[in-house]
Every structure is written in C-alpha cells, then in structure tokens.
Amino acid sequence: MTDLDVLRVFCGPDGGGGNALGVVRDGAALPGAAARAALAAELGFSETVFLDDAARGTVDIHTPSVPLPFAGHPLVGVAWLLRTLGRPPRTLRPPAGEVAVGFEGDLTWVRGRAEWVPARTTRRHASAAEVDALPAPPPGEGWLYAWAWQDEAAGVVRARGFPRRGDNIAEDEATGAAAMLLTHQLGRPLDIRQGAGSQILTRPCPDGTVAVGGRVRRDAP
C-alpha cells in the first residue's frame, strides 16, 4: 500500500463535516491509470488525488469510478497539505488547466473556470427543508446539485450533491466544482452549507474565474 494522507476538506467553522480525500503524495509510486483507478475504487473516497510533481503542482484526480479533469475539494486539500509541508503552492495543474492558489488565515482557496466542471445539473428547491428531505440519491440520472436559499440576502445556500454515476458515492459531502458552477450561474459570492456539516465559500473573480475556499483537517489513514 502506498503512503496515503487522509484529509477532510471544506470543514465547518467548528472543524466538523468536510469531505474525505485521499492524497497519494508520491504519484510516481502508482504511474499507471489502471493502478490509480483500482486504488481510488478500493479507498472509496469521493476523490483520491495523486501528486505527480510537487514543485510544479501537477495532480491527477480520480473518483471511485472515473478520472476527473478538475475538482474543487481535491485541489483545496492538496494545496493545504503542501502548505503544511512548507511548500505552499501558487499554482496547481490538474488536467483541465492552471489553478491559482491562495491562503487567507485558516482558509485555502483555488480558482477555476465553470467550463472545467464536468457535466452536472443544479436544481433549485423552494426551501432548505425540501433539500434536507431528499433521498440519497434522488431518482434520475446524472450529477445533481440540489440547493435552496437559506438566507438569500446574506448569500447563504443549503445544498446537497448526488453523483448518481453508479459507484458507491450516494451523496457527496462537499463539492467544490458544483459550488463553483452555482456561483457562476448566480453571479455572486456564496456561503454554501452542504452535506452533514460542511461549509464552502465562493466568490466570482474579475477575470471570469471563480474562487472556492474552505478549511481542511487531517484524519488518520
């Protein structure tokens, strides 16, 4: 078994919640796509990320069933981890393109483009209670981000994410890419409360990118 860091990304202000992430620091230990897919499936996290070049920030992201060109919570997690190792990155390089990184207090931020987000549907509900009442997953096919305003004036959103791709992830606890897409659609900063206790902060940027930020904690592997 290769060395693995297990993080929780997009934790709430109290340190709870957060989406589990596996980080393989030495991507060279598993160079083949088949081996990486097998490990991601075995681990069963929403995503596992392989750090192929720490100096350049080159990363490879896998769900339990498919590779991804871009995903928010793996990039926030890797950026945070590199900072704790004394190598805070300014840029990460997933397959989709260059991702700017920033740090503000206990928040780690990454910036990407809505067109990098793999296909998914955002569906507005009338209330946060409606979102909470949804089964996991709701009927239907394709990635679904269900959301409602919790406090529209303050930009607070209640959301849940359902990959619905046939693997073991019935519900995604915290989803940076979907949060980025929703922010792009609404055109305003958001404070998203997702899953059982996670918080994702977002803001549109003047260059057309969207910044996604949150807190990260380390768990035992």
PDB file of C-alpha atoms in Angstrom, residues 30-190:
ATOM      1  CA  LEU A  30       1.436   4.348  -8.993  1.00  0.00           C
ATOM      2  CA  PRO A  31       2.160   5.607 -12.516  1.00  0.00           C
ATOM      3  CA  GLY A  32      -0.498   3.675 -14.438  1.00  0.00           C
ATOM      4  CA  ALA A  33      -4.104   4.735 -14.948  1.00  0.00           C
ATOM      5  CA  ALA A  34      -5.379   1.231 -14.129  1.00  0.00           C
ATOM      6  CA  ALA A  35      -3.484   1.089 -10.831  1.00  0.00           C
ATOM      7  CA  ARG A  36      -4.759   4.525  -9.841  1.00  0.00           C
ATOM      8  CA  ALA A  37      -8.332   3.637 -10.738  1.00  0.00           C
ATOM      9  CA  ALA A  38      -8.061   0.446  -8.682  1.00  0.00           C
ATOM     10  CA  LEU A  39      -6.737   2.295  -5.623  1.00  0.00           C
ATOM     11  CA  ALA A  40      -9.408   5.009  -5.872  1.00  0.00           C
ATOM     12  CA  ALA A  41     -12.086   2.307  -6.054  1.00  0.00           C
ATOM     13  CA  GLU A  42     -10.577   0.426  -3.115  1.00  0.00           C
ATOM     14  CA  LEU A  43     -10.399   3.554  -0.940  1.00  0.00           C
ATOM     15  CA  GLY A  44     -13.941   4.611  -1.821  1.00  0.00           C
ATOM     16  CA  PHE A  45     -13.483   8.333  -1.126  1.00  0.00           C
ATOM     17  CA  SER A  46     -15.380  10.835  -3.270  1.00  0.00           C
ATOM     18  CA  GLU A  47     -11.968  11.590  -4.786  1.00  0.00           C
ATOM     19  CA  THR A  48      -8.393  10.417  -4.469  1.00  0.00           C
ATOM     20  CA  VAL A  49      -5.659  12.687  -5.813  1.00  0.00           C
ATOM     21  CA  PHE A  50      -2.174  11.685  -6.972  1.00  0.00           C
ATOM     22  CA  LEU A  51       0.557  14.305  -6.623  1.00  0.00           C
ATOM     23  CA  ASP A  52       2.798  13.736  -9.630  1.00  0.00           C
ATOM     24  CA  ASP A  53       5.097  16.764  -9.301  1.00  0.00           C
ATOM     25  CA  ALA A  54       5.034  18.747  -6.071  1.00  0.00           C
ATOM     26  CA  ALA A  55       7.279  21.505  -7.448  1.00  0.00           C
ATOM     27  CA  ARG A  56       5.005  22.158 -10.441  1.00  0.00           C
ATOM     28  CA  GLY A  57       1.769  21.237  -8.675  1.00  0.00           C
ATOM     29  CA  THR A  58       0.834  18.556 -11.201  1.00  0.00           C
ATOM     30  CA  VAL A  59      -2.010  16.364  -9.949  1.00  0.00           C
ATOM     31  CA  ASP A  60      -4.254  13.561 -11.202  1.00  0.00           C
ATOM     32  CA  ILE A  61      -7.781  13.218  -9.733  1.00  0.00           C
ATOM     33  CA  HIS A  62      -9.879  10.029  -9.562  1.00  0.00           C
ATOM     34  CA  THR A  63     -13.328   9.195  -8.203  1.00  0.00           C
ATOM     35  CA  PRO A  64     -14.026   5.524  -7.360  1.00  0.00           C
ATOM     36  CA  SER A  65     -15.120   5.026 -10.982  1.00  0.00           C
ATOM     37  CA  VAL A  66     -13.799   7.794 -13.287  1.00  0.00           C
ATOM     38  CA  PRO A  67     -10.883  10.249 -13.615  1.00  0.00           C
ATOM     39  CA  LEU A  68     -11.725  13.962 -13.467  1.00  0.00           C
ATOM     40  CA  PRO A  69     -10.077  16.880 -15.292  1.00  0.00           C
ATOM     41  CA  PHE A  70     -10.965  19.230 -12.439  1.00  0.00           C
ATOM     42  CA  ALA A  71     -12.466  19.002  -8.943  1.00  0.00           C
ATOM     43  CA  GLY A  72     -12.540  21.512  -6.117  1.00  0.00           C
ATOM     44  CA  HIS A  73     -12.113  19.539  -2.919  1.00  0.00           C
ATOM     45  CA  PRO A  74      -9.007  17.588  -4.082  1.00  0.00           C
ATOM     46  CA  LEU A  75      -7.262  20.797  -5.165  1.00  0.00           C
ATOM     47  CA  VAL A  76      -8.082  22.652  -1.940  1.00  0.00           C
ATOM     48  CA  GLY A  77      -6.871  19.611   0.019  1.00  0.00           C
ATOM     49  CA  VAL A  78      -3.581  19.233  -1.879  1.00  0.00           C
ATOM     50  CA  ALA A  79      -2.859  22.973  -1.616  1.00  0.00           C
ATOM     51  CA  TRP A  80      -3.425  22.845   2.145  1.00  0.00           C
ATOM     52  CA  LEU A  81      -1.257  19.746   2.529  1.00  0.00           C
ATOM     53  CA  LEU A  82       1.647  21.246   0.584  1.00  0.00           C
ATOM     54  CA  ARG A  83       1.461  24.349   2.749  1.00  0.00           C
ATOM     55  CA  THR A  84       1.689  22.241   5.923  1.00  0.00           C
ATOM     56  CA  LEU A  85       4.797  20.619   4.419  1.00  0.00           C
ATOM     57  CA  GLY A  86       6.401  24.042   3.998  1.00  0.00           C
ATOM     58  CA  ARG A  87       5.812  24.248   0.226  1.00  0.00           C
ATOM     59  CA  PRO A  88       2.728  26.439  -0.248  1.00  0.00           C
ATOM     60  CA  PRO A  89       1.899  26.358  -3.958  1.00  0.00           C
ATOM     61  CA  ARG A  90       0.884  29.350  -6.032  1.00  0.00           C
ATOM     62  CA  THR A  91      -0.425  27.138  -8.838  1.00  0.00           C
ATOM     63  CA  LEU A  92      -1.779  23.610  -9.185  1.00  0.00           C
ATOM     64  CA  ARG A  93      -2.034  21.814 -12.518  1.00  0.00           C
ATOM     65  CA  PRO A  94      -4.844  19.276 -12.903  1.00  0.00           C
ATOM     66  CA  PRO A  95      -5.618  18.104 -16.456  1.00  0.00           C
ATOM     67  CA  ALA A  96      -8.123  20.964 -17.004  1.00  0.00           C
ATOM     68  CA  GLY A  97      -5.541  23.765 -16.710  1.00  0.00           C
ATOM     69  CA  GLU A  98      -3.629  26.010 -14.308  1.00  0.00           C
ATOM     70  CA  VAL A  99      -5.367  26.697 -11.000  1.00  0.00           C
ATOM     71  CA  ALA A 100      -4.303  29.680  -8.902  1.00  0.00           C
ATOM     72  CA  VAL A 101      -3.975  29.031  -5.150  1.00  0.00           C
ATOM     73  CA  GLY A 102      -4.262  31.438  -2.228  1.00  0.00           C
ATOM     74  CA  PHE A 103      -4.380  31.332   1.575  1.00  0.00           C
ATOM     75  CA  GLU A 104      -6.295  33.574   3.987  1.00  0.00           C
ATOM     76  CA  GLY A 105      -5.992  32.616   7.652  1.00  0.00           C
ATOM     77  CA  ASP A 106      -7.326  29.068   8.005  1.00  0.00           C
ATOM     78  CA  LEU A 107      -8.927  29.149   4.536  1.00  0.00           C
ATOM     79  CA  THR A 108      -7.362  27.630   1.434  1.00  0.00           C
ATOM     80  CA  TRP A 109      -8.579  28.973  -1.926  1.00  0.00           C
ATOM     81  CA  VAL A 110      -8.341  27.724  -5.503  1.00  0.00           C
ATOM     82  CA  ARG A 111      -9.583  29.429  -8.658  1.00  0.00           C
ATOM     83  CA  GLY A 112     -11.015  27.671 -11.694  1.00  0.00           C
ATOM     84  CA  ARG A 113     -13.421  28.101 -14.575  1.00  0.00           C
ATOM     85  CA  ALA A 114     -17.018  26.963 -14.781  1.00  0.00           C
ATOM     86  CA  GLU A 115     -16.371  25.351 -18.177  1.00  0.00           C
ATOM     87  CA  TRP A 116     -13.897  22.974 -16.500  1.00  0.00           C
ATOM     88  CA  VAL A 117     -16.643  21.483 -14.325  1.00  0.00           C
ATOM     89  CA  PRO A 118     -17.764  18.055 -15.592  1.00  0.00           C
ATOM     90  CA  ALA A 119     -21.413  17.980 -16.666  1.00  0.00           C
ATOM     91  CA  ARG A 120     -23.869  18.317 -13.799  1.00  0.00           C
ATOM     92  CA  THR A 121     -27.286  19.809 -13.113  1.00  0.00           C
ATOM     93  CA  THR A 122     -28.023  22.452 -10.485  1.00  0.00           C
ATOM     94  CA  ARG A 123     -31.644  22.338  -9.302  1.00  0.00           C
ATOM     95  CA  ARG A 124     -33.186  24.989  -7.079  1.00  0.00           C
ATOM     96  CA  HIS A 125     -35.700  23.984  -4.409  1.00  0.00           C
ATOM     97  CA  ALA A 126     -38.190  26.160  -2.568  1.00  0.00           C
ATOM     98  CA  SER A 127     -36.626  25.741   0.882  1.00  0.00           C
ATOM     99  CA  ALA A 128     -33.718  24.270   2.772  1.00  0.00           C
ATOM    100  CA  ALA A 129     -36.181  21.813   4.319  1.00  0.00           C
ATOM    101  CA  GLU A 130     -37.016  20.495   0.835  1.00  0.00           C
ATOM    102  CA  VAL A 131     -33.315  19.909   0.162  1.00  0.00           C
ATOM    103  CA  ASP A 132     -32.905  18.159   3.510  1.00  0.00           C
ATOM    104  CA  ALA A 133     -35.851  15.866   2.747  1.00  0.00           C
ATOM    105  CA  LEU A 134     -34.389  14.489  -0.499  1.00  0.00           C
ATOM    106  CA  PRO A 135     -33.468  10.791  -0.547  1.00  0.00           C
ATOM    107  CA  ALA A 136     -29.835   9.859  -1.235  1.00  0.00           C
ATOM    108  CA  PRO A 137     -29.757   9.702  -4.145  1.00  0.00           C
ATOM    109  CA  PRO A 138     -32.943  11.174  -5.629  1.00  0.00           C
ATOM    110  CA  PRO A 139     -34.436   9.315  -8.612  1.00  0.00           C
ATOM    111  CA  GLY A 140     -32.903  10.114 -12.006  1.00  0.00           C
ATOM    112  CA  GLU A 141     -29.572  10.008 -13.776  1.00  0.00           C
ATOM    113  CA  GLY A 142     -26.577  12.313 -13.925  1.00  0.00           C
ATOM    114  CA  TRP A 143     -24.808  14.505 -11.375  1.00  0.00           C
ATOM    115  CA  LEU A 144     -27.317  16.598  -9.383  1.00  0.00           C
ATOM    116  CA  TYR A 145     -26.600  19.586  -7.145  1.00  0.00           C
ATOM    117  CA  ALA A 146     -29.787  20.329  -5.211  1.00  0.00           C
ATOM    118  CA  TRP A 147     -29.878  23.708  -3.498  1.00  0.00           C
ATOM    119  CA  ALA A 148     -32.092  26.343  -1.865  1.00  0.00           C
ATOM    120  CA  TRP A 149     -31.571  29.718  -0.305  1.00  0.00           C
ATOM    121  CA  GLN A 150     -31.114  29.523   3.448  1.00  0.00           C
ATOM    122  CA  ASP A 151     -30.602  33.307   3.652  1.00  0.00           C
ATOM    123  CA  GLU A 152     -30.690  34.888   0.188  1.00  0.00           C
ATOM    124  CA  ALA A 153     -29.726  38.382   1.337  1.00  0.00           C
ATOM    125  CA  ALA A 154     -26.602  37.023   3.015  1.00  0.00           C
ATOM    126  CA  GLY A 155     -25.814  34.599   0.179  1.00  0.00           C
ATOM    127  CA  VAL A 156     -26.203  31.517   2.385  1.00  0.00           C
ATOM    128  CA  VAL A 157     -27.155  28.360   0.475  1.00  0.00           C
ATOM    129  CA  ARG A 158     -28.215  24.927   1.652  1.00  0.00           C
ATOM    130  CA  ALA A 159     -27.022  22.252  -0.802  1.00  0.00           C
ATOM    131  CA  ARG A 160     -26.596  18.526  -1.297  1.00  0.00           C
ATOM    132  CA  GLY A 161     -24.678  16.760  -4.059  1.00  0.00           C
ATOM    133  CA  PHE A 162     -25.584  13.441  -5.707  1.00  0.00           C
ATOM    134  CA  PRO A 163     -23.145  11.974  -8.270  1.00  0.00           C
ATOM    135  CA  ARG A 164     -25.595   9.265  -9.478  1.00  0.00           C
ATOM    136  CA  ARG A 165     -22.898   7.560 -11.554  1.00  0.00           C
ATOM    137  CA  GLY A 166     -23.307   4.010 -10.271  1.00  0.00           C
ATOM    138  CA  ASP A 167     -20.392   3.819  -7.824  1.00  0.00           C
ATOM    139  CA  ASN A 168     -20.542   3.738  -4.026  1.00  0.00           C
ATOM    140  CA  ILE A 169     -20.901   7.510  -3.540  1.00  0.00           C
ATOM    141  CA  ALA A 170     -24.630   8.038  -2.998  1.00  0.00           C
ATOM    142  CA  GLU A 171     -24.061  11.585  -1.715  1.00  0.00           C
ATOM    143  CA  ASP A 172     -21.030  13.846  -1.941  1.00  0.00           C
ATOM    144  CA  GLU A 173     -20.459  15.594   1.383  1.00  0.00           C
ATOM    145  CA  ALA A 174     -18.879  18.756  -0.070  1.00  0.00           C
ATOM    146  CA  THR A 175     -18.373  19.564  -3.737  1.00  0.00           C
ATOM    147  CA  GLY A 176     -16.144  22.439  -4.830  1.00  0.00           C
ATOM    148  CA  ALA A 177     -16.767  22.087  -8.571  1.00  0.00           C
ATOM    149  CA  ALA A 178     -20.557  22.177  -8.179  1.00  0.00           C
ATOM    150  CA  ALA A 179     -20.220  25.164  -5.823  1.00  0.00           C
ATOM    151  CA  MET A 180     -18.135  26.898  -8.497  1.00  0.00           C
ATOM    152  CA  LEU A 181     -20.766  26.197 -11.147  1.00  0.00           C
ATOM    153  CA  LEU A 182     -23.596  27.512  -8.964  1.00  0.00           C
ATOM    154  CA  THR A 183     -21.589  30.650  -8.160  1.00  0.00           C
ATOM    155  CA  HIS A 184     -21.004  31.233 -11.869  1.00  0.00           C
ATOM    156  CA  GLN A 185     -24.729  30.828 -12.576  1.00  0.00           C
ATOM    157  CA  LEU A 186     -25.829  33.166  -9.774  1.00  0.00           C
ATOM    158  CA  GLY A 187     -23.004  35.678 -10.259  1.00  0.00           C
ATOM    159  CA  ARG A 188     -22.433  36.391  -6.562  1.00  0.00           C
ATOM    160  CA  PRO A 189     -20.364  35.193  -3.599  1.00  0.00           C
ATOM    161  CA  LEU A 190     -21.886  32.291  -1.708  1.00  0.00           C
TER     162      LEU A 190
END
